[in-house]
């Protein structure tokens, strides 16, 4: 699926991080490399010609030529025939050491980005085994992830129990497109207990939430169909919608209408609480009624990345809006179990049988499980099951046996997990307030991360230089459409407190560096306005 | 992704099974129901208006009205506003008993098709647990599957070993987009041993072969791009290519140019061996050079469904053709381990580093494992890993640990498995020769099934009435494009000998019934010609 990028599209992605200082070519290469690595520029995309890009950016052609040459040398650009190189990710190098350090970064020997690493939850992790412990194998502290180690003993016990049940199933074919009955029953029972009466026939087991979303999109939304999303939203969901060729309709939160607009650095220094972002029901209704999207993908339970929790009143409204617009409401409850403050809300599914809900054990238990599900009406589940068979032929049996045990005792590991998360949330907020008082934060009611508003639109710039300070970040625009959220950064509180402190100190140093470097000052000019429906 | 079907498209699908006898409406309903159940008519497709369909089929409008009414009553057609009902699969009924028997089938109480069942490997299996043993829970012997029970003890032992290794990985994030290193190493070592030197960086672990194919398509072929396939080919692969919006370019085997053309029932009674279908390298080259497909999907190792094995000479040619055409050659080796006669061939990957290979444990070990892989060049694997993250975020850790053990000792369960398969292949061929001498068969060199040529284009008709005789079939056209292969039926030899005998006797009775019923005689007219590139 090779594409090409016209010069103004690339210029928009480069945004406010306009190169110009010496050596400008290195900065340009740095930003393009990041855009490729974090997926904002797809692989195998032809970059603009040197001439066209130099014109649009208002830099010398030599700068673009040198930047492209550097990217080519590093393996991020094909060195093919003709002038338009295509984006690549270089071949794996076992220790990352084969990569030139970013010359702009001044720390030779350590790669500026993380080449040779694979895209996973957000951005890139090393190929192969996730390392025990939370530091990435290249020694970087990974803030691109919002994920936790396993609820170890509980998970191990579930697999031990599953092992005793496995022999009874080995004589079967093993194919299982809808999911093992005991698991579907256990999931259904949880919805019923939470106020949304559910039968096992209303559950389809999937390989995690992302897989669930792909099945739903394949069944409900074709190419060019509209899909409404909150803005910001979960990057992998945005990717899945884009990959299916759907048109994304982003709807901003109330306090975020200026999200990517970057209205000057006026907010700089205004420490303290951010006005809580909230669902803008009026904007949602307007977008839904005007655009009539095939489906709307929302995360009302500890929204990712903002951490917001939608109140029941708004859930009811949302269901009504979707019905009025003739849209299928798809609710991602992946983070619902991580209810740090014990807030009481009703699952959206309880308000209408037409709601489609996505659930997963990845955040509540362990991402190494890869078990999720879809809850919907029976006819809808039938459609999903039919759509699924073109994607894959079902989930692994052993995994589902273990998952059934985990779902049945879902709350068992939660008190300890929530306790630890509450501590690290408090620690992170305190560290941010102490070391980065000019960042605006809001205490999330649940989930795994804090959505920080930066004093200036430097999220991509921070992400580019972060590895020099020992951390890996996911830039704010990964959570948005069309370059929004350069003023935002998602910081997870999933690390142990001592690592959190190191990470926040690194963020402080990185920001200081951005402020101290005169050539970066100029990057604080307003980002291009973002169209938000 | 709702669609609509114009009358002539439906007429083409109905093909030679033209209703006309009393009660014609029931026959029409039977065939439409099958088309919906086996996926040839997608769910949520608007059927033609009654008037239009009656005109095209040359039947009375009353016939179509009654057929639609019956389908509506059974839940296979929406009873919505307007005259154009949309295809549905009825809600689940625990025992299938809520469904009316096909009135045409004359066996009240047993559903004619298998409503309430989910699409999986081919056609439909019951929701939930695959039943221990090989009879489907509704009592039907399932010939739509070509899959085996697990190599039980081996699989159990692998999971027991994995359980001891799991604790070391529980502290990790669990996300793993490319696959656990020990598993990738084990898979790579197997390719190296087979003559295609491979590193762990050239392997991407997937959730089975179907998932692998989806990742490859997402990375390589966009909407409207051409994808070449053998004709016949594996139905789920055809579905995945179609679902991605690609254009399928089918290339026939040499003995099959008349595949769907149904040149009269002339072959009837000509018992004995079928001239072995073989890859038509000239046709392949012509199609590749003319159409320049983005990719070509082939199954050279015990081709599904024909069971053919491509000789090394042709493998070399194929690689050259793909290079000349600028197409990526994607080789599905899912069945390669099921080498019943010990034929010696070289993995296609050994002939060129550009080849992309799909592997899986589903057929060699158990479909309940859902572990497969892609083997390709490192840069290609990088592209696949990047494309994958929009589909799902990686495979389950425990499953991969177990799979690593199984791959390392891949050959351990094979002798017993191959021995049993050889016996059942011999038994099936003997049974077919004895009871259905007018069927033409060819002894497959490997794999799990025999591709039978019927004396008349009645594959769909047989499939429709099969449940009345206690068996479930996948109609020949499921393996083709545009209605081809009405003269063919894939019969797996994965059942134990005593069930095989029951199954073949059932096939005999079903065929006798087709011949005896005068209204079905008329169905033997030629099927529409199929365009084959």
mmCIF file of C-alpha atoms in Angstrom, chain A residues 61 92 174 196 530:
data_model
loop_
_atom_site.group_PDB
_atom_site.id
_atom_site.type_symbol
_atom_site.label_atom_id
_atom_site.label_comp_id
_atom_site.label_asym_id
_atom_site.label_seq_id
_atom_site.Cartn_x
_atom_site.Cartn_y
_atom_site.Cartn_z
ATOM 1 C CA UNK A 61 17.707 22.814 -1.220
ATOM 2 C CA UNK A 92 17.250 -4.897 12.851
ATOM 3 C CA UNK A 174 -9.595 -26.642 17.904
ATOM 4 C CA UNK A 196 -26.235 -5.073 31.601
ATOM 5 C CA UNK A 530 -6.646 21.791 13.091
#
